[in-house]
Short mmCIF file of N, CA and C and ligand atoms in Angstrom, two decimals:
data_model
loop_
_atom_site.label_atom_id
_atom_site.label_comp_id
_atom_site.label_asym_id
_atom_site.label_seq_id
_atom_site.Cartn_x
_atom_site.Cartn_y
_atom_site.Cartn_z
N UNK H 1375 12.54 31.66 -12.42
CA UNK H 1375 12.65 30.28 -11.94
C UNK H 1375 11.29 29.76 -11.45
N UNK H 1376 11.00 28.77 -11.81
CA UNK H 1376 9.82 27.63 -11.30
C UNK H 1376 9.81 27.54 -9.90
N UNK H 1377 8.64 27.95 -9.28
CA UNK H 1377 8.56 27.48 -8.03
C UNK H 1377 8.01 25.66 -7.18
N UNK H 1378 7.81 25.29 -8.71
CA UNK H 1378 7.37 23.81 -8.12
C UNK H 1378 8.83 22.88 -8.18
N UNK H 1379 8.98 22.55 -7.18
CA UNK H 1379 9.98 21.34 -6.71
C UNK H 1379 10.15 20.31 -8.55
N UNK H 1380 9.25 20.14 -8.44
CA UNK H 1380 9.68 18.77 -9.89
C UNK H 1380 10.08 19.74 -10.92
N UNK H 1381 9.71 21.04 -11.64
CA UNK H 1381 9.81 21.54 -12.42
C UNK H 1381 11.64 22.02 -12.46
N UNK H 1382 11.52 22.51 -11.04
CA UNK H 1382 13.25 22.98 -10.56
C UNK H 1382 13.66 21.69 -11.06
N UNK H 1383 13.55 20.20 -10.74
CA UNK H 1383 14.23 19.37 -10.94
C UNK H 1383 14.28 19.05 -12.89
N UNK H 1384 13.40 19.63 -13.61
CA UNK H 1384 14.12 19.32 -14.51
C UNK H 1384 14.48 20.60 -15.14
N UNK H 1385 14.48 21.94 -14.76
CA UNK H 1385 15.40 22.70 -14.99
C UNK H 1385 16.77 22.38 -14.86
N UNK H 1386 17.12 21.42 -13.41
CA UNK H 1386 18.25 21.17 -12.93
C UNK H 1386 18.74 22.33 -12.31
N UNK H 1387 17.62 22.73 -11.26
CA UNK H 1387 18.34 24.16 -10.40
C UNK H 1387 17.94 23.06 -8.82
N UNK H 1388 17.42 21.83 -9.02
CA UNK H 1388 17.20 20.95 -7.54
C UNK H 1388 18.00 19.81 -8.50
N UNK H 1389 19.08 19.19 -7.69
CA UNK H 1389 19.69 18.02 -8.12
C UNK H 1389 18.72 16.89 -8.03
N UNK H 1390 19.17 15.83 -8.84
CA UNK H 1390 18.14 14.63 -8.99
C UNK H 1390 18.73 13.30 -9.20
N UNK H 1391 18.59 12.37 -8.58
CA UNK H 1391 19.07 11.00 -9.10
C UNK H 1391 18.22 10.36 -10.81
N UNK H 1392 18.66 11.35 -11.70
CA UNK H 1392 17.57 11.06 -13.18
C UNK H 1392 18.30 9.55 -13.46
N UNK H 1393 17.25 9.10 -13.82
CA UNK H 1393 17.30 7.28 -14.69
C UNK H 1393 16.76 7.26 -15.93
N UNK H 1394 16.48 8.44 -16.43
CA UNK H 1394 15.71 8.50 -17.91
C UNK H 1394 14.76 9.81 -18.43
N UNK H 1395 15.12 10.03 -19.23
CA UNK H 1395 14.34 11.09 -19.88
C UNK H 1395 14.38 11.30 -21.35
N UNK H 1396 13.14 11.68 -21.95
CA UNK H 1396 13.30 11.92 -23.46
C UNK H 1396 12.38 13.65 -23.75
N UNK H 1397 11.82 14.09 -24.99
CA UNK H 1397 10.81 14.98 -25.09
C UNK H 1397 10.49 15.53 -23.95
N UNK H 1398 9.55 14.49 -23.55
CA UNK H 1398 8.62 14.53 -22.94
C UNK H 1398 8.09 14.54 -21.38
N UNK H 1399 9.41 13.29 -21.00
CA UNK H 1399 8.99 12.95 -20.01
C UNK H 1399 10.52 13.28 -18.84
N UNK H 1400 10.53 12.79 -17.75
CA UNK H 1400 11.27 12.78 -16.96
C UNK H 1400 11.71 11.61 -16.08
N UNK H 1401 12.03 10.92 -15.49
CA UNK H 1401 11.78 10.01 -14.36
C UNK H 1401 13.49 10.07 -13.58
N UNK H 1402 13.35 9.55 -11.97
CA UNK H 1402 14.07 9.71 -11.14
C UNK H 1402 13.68 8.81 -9.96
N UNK H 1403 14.98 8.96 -8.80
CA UNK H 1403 14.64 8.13 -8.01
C UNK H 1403 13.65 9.20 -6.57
N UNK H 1404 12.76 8.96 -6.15
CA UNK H 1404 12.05 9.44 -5.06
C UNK H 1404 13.44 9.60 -4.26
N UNK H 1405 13.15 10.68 -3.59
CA UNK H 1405 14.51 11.07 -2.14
C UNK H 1405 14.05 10.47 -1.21
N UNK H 1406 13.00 9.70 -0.92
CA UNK H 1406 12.48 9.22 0.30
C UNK H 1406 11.82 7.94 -0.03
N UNK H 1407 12.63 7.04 -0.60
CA UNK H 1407 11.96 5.78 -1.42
C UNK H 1407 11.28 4.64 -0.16
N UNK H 1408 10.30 4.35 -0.70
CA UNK H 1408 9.57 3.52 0.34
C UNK H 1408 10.32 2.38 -0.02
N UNK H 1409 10.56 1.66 -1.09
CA UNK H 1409 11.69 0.41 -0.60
C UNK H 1409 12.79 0.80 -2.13
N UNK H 1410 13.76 -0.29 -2.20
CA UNK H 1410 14.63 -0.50 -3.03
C UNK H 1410 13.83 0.03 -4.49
N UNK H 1411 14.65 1.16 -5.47
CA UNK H 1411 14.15 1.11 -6.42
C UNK H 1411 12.61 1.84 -6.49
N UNK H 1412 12.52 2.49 -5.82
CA UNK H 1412 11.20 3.79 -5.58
C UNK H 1412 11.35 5.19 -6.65
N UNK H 1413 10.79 4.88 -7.74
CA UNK H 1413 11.41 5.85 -8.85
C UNK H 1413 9.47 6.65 -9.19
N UNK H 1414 9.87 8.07 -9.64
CA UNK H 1414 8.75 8.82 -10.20
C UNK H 1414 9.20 9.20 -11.41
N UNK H 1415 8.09 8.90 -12.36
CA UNK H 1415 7.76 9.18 -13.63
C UNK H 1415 6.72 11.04 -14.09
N UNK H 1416 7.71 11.78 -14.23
CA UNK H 1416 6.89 13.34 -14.58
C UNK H 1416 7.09 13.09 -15.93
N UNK H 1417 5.58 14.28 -16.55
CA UNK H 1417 6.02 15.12 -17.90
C UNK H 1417 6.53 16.58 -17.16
N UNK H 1418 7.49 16.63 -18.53
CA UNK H 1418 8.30 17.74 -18.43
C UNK H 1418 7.85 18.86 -18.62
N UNK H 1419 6.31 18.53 -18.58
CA UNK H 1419 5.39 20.10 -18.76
C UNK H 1419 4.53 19.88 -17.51
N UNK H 1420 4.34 21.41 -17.05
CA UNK H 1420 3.75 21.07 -15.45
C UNK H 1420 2.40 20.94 -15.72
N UNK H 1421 2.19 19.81 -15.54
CA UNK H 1421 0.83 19.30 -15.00
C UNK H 1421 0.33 18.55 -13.92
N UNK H 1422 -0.56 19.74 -13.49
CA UNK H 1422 -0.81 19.50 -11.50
C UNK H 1422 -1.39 17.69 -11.53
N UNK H 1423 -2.09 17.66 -12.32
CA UNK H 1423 -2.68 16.17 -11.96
C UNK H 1423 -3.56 15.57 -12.80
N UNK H 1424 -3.70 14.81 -12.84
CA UNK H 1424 -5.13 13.80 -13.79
C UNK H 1424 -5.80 14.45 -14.59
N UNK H 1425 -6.80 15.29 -13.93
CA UNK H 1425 -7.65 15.74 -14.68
C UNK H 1425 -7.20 17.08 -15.59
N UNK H 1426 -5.71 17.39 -15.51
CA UNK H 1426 -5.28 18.35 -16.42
C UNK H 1426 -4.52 17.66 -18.02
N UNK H 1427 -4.50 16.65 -18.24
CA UNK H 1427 -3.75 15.87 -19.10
C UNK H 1427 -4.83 15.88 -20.37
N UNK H 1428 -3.93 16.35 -21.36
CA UNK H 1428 -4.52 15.89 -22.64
C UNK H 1428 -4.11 14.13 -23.31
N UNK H 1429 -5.09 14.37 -23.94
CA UNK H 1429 -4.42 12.30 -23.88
C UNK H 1429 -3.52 12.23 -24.88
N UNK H 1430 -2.97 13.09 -25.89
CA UNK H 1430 -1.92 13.06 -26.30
C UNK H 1430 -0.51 13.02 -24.88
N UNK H 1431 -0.52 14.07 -24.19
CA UNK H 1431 0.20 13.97 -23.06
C UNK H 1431 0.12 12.75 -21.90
N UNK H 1432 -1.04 12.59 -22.41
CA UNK H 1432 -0.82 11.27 -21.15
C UNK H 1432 -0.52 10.12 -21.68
N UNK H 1433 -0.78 9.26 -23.14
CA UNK H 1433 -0.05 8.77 -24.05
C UNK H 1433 1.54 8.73 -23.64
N UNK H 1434 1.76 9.83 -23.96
CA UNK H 1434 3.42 10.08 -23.89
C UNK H 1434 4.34 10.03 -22.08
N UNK H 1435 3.26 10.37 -21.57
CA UNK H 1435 3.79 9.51 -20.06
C UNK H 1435 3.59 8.21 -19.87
N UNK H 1436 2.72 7.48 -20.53
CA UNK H 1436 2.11 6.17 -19.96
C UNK H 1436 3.24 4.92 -20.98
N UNK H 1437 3.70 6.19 -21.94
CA UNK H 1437 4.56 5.53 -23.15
C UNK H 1437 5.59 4.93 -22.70
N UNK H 1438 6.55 5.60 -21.34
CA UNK H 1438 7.69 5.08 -21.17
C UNK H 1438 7.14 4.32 -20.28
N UNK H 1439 5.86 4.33 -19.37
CA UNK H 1439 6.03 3.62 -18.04
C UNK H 1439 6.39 1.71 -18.17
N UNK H 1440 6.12 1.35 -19.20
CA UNK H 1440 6.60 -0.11 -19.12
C UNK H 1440 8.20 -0.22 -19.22
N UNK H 1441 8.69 0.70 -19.84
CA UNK H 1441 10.49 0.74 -20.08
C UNK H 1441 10.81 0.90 -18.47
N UNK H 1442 10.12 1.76 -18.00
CA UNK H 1442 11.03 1.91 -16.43
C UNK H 1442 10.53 0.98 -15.67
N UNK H 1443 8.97 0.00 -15.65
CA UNK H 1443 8.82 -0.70 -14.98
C UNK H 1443 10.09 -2.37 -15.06
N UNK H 1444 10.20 -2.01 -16.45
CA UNK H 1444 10.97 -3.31 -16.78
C UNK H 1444 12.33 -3.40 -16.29
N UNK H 1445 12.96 -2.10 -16.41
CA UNK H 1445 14.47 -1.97 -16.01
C UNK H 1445 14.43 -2.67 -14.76
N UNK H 1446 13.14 -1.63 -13.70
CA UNK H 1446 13.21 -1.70 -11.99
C UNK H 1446 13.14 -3.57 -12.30
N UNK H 1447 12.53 -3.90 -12.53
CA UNK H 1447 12.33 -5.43 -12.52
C UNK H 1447 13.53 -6.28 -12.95
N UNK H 1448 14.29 -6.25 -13.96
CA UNK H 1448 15.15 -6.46 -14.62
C UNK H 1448 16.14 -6.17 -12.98
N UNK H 1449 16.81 -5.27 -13.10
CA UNK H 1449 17.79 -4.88 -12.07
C UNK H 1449 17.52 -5.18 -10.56
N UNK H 1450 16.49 -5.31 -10.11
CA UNK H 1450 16.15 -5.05 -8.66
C UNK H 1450 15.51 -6.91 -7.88
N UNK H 1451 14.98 -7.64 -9.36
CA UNK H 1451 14.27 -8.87 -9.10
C UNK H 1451 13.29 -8.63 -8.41
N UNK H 1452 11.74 -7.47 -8.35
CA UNK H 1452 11.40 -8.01 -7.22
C UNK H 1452 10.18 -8.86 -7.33
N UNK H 1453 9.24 -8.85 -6.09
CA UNK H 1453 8.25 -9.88 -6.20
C UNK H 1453 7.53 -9.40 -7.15
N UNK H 1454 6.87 -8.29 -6.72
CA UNK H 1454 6.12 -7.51 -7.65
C UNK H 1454 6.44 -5.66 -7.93
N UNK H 1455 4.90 -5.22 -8.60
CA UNK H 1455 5.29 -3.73 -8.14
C UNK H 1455 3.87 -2.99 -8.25
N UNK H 1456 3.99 -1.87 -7.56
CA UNK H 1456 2.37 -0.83 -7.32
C UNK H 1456 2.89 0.27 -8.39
N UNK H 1457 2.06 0.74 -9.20
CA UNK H 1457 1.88 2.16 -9.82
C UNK H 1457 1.07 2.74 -9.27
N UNK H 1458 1.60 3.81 -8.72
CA UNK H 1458 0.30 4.87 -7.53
C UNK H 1458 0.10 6.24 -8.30
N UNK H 1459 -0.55 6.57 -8.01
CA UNK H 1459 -0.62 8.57 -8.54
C UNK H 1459 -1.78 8.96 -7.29
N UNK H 1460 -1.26 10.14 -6.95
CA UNK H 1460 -2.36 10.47 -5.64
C UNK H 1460 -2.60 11.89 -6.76
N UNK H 1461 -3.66 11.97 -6.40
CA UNK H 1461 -4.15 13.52 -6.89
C UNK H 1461 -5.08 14.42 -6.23
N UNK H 1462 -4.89 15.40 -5.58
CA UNK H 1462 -5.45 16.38 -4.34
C UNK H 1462 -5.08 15.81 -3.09
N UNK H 1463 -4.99 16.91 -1.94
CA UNK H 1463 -4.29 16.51 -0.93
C UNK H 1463 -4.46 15.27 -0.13
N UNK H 1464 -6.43 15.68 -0.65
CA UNK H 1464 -7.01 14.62 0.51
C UNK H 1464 -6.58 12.89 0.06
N UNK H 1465 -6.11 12.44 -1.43
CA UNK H 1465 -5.63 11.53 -1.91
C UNK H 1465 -4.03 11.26 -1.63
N UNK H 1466 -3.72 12.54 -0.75
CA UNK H 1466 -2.45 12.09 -0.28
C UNK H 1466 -1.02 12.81 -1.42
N UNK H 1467 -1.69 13.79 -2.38
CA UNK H 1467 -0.43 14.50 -3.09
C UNK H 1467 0.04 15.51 -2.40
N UNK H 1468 1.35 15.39 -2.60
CA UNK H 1468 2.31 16.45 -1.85
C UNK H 1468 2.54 16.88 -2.66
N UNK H 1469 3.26 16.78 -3.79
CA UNK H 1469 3.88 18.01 -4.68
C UNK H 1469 2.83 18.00 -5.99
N UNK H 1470 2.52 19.09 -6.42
CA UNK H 1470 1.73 19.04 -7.29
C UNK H 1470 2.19 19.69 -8.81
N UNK H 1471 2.30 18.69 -9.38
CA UNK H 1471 2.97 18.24 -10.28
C UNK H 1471 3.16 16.93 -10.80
N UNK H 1472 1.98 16.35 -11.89
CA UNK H 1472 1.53 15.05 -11.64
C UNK H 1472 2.86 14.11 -11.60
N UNK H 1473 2.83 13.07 -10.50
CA UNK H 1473 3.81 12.07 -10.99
C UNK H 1473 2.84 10.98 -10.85
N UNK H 1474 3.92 9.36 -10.95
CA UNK H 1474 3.40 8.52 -11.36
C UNK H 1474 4.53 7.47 -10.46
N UNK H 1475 4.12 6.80 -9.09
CA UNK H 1475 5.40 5.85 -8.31
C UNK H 1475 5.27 4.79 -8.83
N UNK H 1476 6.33 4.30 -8.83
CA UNK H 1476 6.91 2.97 -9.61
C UNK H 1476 7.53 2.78 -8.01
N UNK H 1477 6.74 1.42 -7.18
CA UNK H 1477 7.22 0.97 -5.84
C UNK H 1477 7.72 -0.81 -6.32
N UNK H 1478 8.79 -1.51 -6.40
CA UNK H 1478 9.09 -2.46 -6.42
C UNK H 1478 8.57 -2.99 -5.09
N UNK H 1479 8.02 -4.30 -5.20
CA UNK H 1479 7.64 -4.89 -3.96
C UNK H 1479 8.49 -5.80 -3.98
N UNK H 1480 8.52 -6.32 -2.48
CA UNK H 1480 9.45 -7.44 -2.13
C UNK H 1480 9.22 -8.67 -1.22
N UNK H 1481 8.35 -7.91 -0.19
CA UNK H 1481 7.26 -8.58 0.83
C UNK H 1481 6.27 -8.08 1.43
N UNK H 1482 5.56 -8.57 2.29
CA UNK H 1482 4.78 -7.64 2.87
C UNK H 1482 5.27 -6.55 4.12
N UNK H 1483 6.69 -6.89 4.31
CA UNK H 1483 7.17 -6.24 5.19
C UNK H 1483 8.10 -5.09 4.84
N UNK H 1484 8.07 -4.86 2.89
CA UNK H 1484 8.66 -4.20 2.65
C UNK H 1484 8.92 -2.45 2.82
N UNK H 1485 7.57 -2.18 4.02
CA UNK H 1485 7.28 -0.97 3.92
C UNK H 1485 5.87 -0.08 3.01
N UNK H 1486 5.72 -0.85 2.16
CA UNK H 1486 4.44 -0.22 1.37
C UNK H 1486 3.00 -1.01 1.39
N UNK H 1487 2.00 -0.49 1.91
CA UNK H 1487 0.75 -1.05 2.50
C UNK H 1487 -0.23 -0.92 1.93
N UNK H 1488 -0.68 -1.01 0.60
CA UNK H 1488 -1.50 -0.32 -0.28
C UNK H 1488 -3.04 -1.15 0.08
N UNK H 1489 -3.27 -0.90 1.43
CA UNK H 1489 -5.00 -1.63 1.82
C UNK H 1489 -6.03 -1.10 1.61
N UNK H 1490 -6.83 -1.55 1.12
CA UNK H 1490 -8.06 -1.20 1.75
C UNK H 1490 -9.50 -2.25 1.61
N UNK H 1491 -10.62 -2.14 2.06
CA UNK H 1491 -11.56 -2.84 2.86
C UNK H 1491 -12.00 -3.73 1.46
N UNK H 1492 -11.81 -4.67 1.64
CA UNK H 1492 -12.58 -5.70 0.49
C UNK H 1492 -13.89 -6.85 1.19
N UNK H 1493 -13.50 -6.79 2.50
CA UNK H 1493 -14.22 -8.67 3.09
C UNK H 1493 -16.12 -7.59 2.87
N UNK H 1494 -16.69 -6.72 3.45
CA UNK H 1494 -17.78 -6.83 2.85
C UNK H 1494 -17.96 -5.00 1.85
N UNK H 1495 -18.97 -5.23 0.99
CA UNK H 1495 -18.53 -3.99 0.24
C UNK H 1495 -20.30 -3.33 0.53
N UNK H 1496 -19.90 -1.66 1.07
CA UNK H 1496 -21.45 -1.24 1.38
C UNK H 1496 -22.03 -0.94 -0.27
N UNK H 1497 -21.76 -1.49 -1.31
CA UNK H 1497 -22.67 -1.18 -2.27
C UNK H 1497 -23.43 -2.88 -3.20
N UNK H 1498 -24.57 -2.60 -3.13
CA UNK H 1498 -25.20 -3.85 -3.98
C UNK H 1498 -24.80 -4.10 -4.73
N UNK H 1499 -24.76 -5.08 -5.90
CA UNK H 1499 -24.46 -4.92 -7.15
C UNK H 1499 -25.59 -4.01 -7.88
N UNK H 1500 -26.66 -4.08 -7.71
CA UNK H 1500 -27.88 -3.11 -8.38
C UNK H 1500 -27.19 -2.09 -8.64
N UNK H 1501 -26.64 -1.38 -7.23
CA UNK H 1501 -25.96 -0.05 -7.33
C UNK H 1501 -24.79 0.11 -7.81
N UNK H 1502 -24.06 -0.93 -8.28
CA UNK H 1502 -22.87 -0.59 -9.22
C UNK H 1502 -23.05 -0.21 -10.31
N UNK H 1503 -24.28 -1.05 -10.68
CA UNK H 1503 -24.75 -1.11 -12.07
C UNK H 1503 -25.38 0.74 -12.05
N UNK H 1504 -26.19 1.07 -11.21
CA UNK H 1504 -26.13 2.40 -11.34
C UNK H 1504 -25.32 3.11 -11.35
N UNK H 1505 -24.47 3.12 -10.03
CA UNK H 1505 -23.26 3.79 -11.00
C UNK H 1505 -22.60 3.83 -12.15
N UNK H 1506 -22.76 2.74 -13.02
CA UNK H 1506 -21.96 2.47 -13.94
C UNK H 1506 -22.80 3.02 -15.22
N UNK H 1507 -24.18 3.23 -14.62
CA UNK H 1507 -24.55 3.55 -15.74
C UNK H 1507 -24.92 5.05 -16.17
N UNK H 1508 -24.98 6.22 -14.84
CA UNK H 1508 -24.35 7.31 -14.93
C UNK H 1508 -23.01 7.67 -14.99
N UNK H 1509 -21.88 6.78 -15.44
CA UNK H 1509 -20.57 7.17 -16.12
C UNK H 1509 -20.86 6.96 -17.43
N UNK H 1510 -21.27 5.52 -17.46
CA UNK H 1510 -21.17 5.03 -19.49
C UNK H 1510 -22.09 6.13 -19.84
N UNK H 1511 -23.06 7.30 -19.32
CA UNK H 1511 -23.92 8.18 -20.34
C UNK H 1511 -22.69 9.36 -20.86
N UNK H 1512 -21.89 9.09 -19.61
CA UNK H 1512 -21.44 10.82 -20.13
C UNK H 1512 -20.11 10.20 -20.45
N UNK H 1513 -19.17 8.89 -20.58
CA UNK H 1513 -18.07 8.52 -21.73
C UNK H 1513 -18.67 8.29 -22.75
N UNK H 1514 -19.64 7.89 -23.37
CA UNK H 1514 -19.99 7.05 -24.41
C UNK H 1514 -20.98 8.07 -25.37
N UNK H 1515 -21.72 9.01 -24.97
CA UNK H 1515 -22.89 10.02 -25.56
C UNK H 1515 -22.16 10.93 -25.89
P1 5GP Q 1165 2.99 12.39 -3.39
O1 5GP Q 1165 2.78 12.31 -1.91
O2 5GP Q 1165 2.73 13.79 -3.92
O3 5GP Q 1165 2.26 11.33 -4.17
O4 5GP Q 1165 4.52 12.05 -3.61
C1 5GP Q 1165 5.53 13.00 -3.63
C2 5GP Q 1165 6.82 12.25 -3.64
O5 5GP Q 1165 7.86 13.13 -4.03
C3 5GP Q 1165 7.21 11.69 -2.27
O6 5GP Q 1165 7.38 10.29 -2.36
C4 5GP Q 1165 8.50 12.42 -1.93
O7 5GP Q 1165 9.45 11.61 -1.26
C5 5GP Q 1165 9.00 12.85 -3.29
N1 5GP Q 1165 9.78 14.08 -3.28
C6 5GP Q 1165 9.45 15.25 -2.68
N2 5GP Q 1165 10.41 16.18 -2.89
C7 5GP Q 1165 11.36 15.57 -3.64
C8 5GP Q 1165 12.60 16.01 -4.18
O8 5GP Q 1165 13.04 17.15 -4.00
N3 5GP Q 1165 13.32 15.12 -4.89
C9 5GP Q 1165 12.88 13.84 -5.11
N4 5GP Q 1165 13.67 13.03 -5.82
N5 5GP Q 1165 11.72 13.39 -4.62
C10 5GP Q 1165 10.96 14.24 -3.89
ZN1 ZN Q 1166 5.98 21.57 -12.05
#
């Protein structure tokens, strides 16, 4: 038996509120939903996180994510919605085993706070452009 929590869940040795699954993938409702309609999207092959995904595999997760975003929307009405993925602890992952939250929003009081600092930014534009231009060497070369 699998010792990771999501994997048990699609063995089906941890019960699950499932809303969809094919091949590939998995999805369910979070046990601890931050508001109405708080659902995670797994592949059914354990992969800890981001940087373990072949892009055939990540293709095939990213494949259903508009079907489940649409249902939640469809069924739930809400204002909007966040797609999150945390990856390593310090990003805030608990179970490791990549997922993918699908949070329906509703207000700002709905419980989910996704902030952070925009009014001044400590980098120049000069220095974006540097950054940007030690990524484009090593996607693009
Ligand atoms: P993370 O913090 O890793 O991004 O998110 C993990 C999520 O998994 C949390 O939102 C948590 O509520 C959810 N979770 C943890 N254990 C279980 C479980 O046994 N069943 C379900 N359905 N969700 C779980
Ligand atoms: Zn797993």
């Amino acid at each position: 038996m699998s010792t990771c929590i999501f994997c048990q869940i699609i063995e089906g040795t941890i019960p699950s509120a499932k809303i969809y699954e094919d091949e590939h993938v998995y999805a369910f409702m979070d046990i601890m939903p931050v508001t109405k309609g708080h659902v995670l999207l797994i592949p059914k092959k354990h992969i800890e996180n981001i940087y373990d995904f072949s892009e055939e595999q990540a293709a095939r997760l990213f494949a259903a994510a508009p079907k489940i975003a649409n249902v939640l929307k469809a069924e739930f009405n809400p204002a909007g919605m966040n797609l999150l993925n945390n990856n390593g602890a310090p990003a805030g992952q608990s179970v490791f085993h990549f997922h993918l939250h699908f949070v329906p929003r509703y207000d700002e009081t709905d419980g989910f706070q996704p902030t952070w600092e925009t009014k001044q930014s400590k980098y120049t534009p000069e220095r974006i452009q540097e950054l940007a231009a030690v990524l484009r060497a090593k996607l693009q070369n």
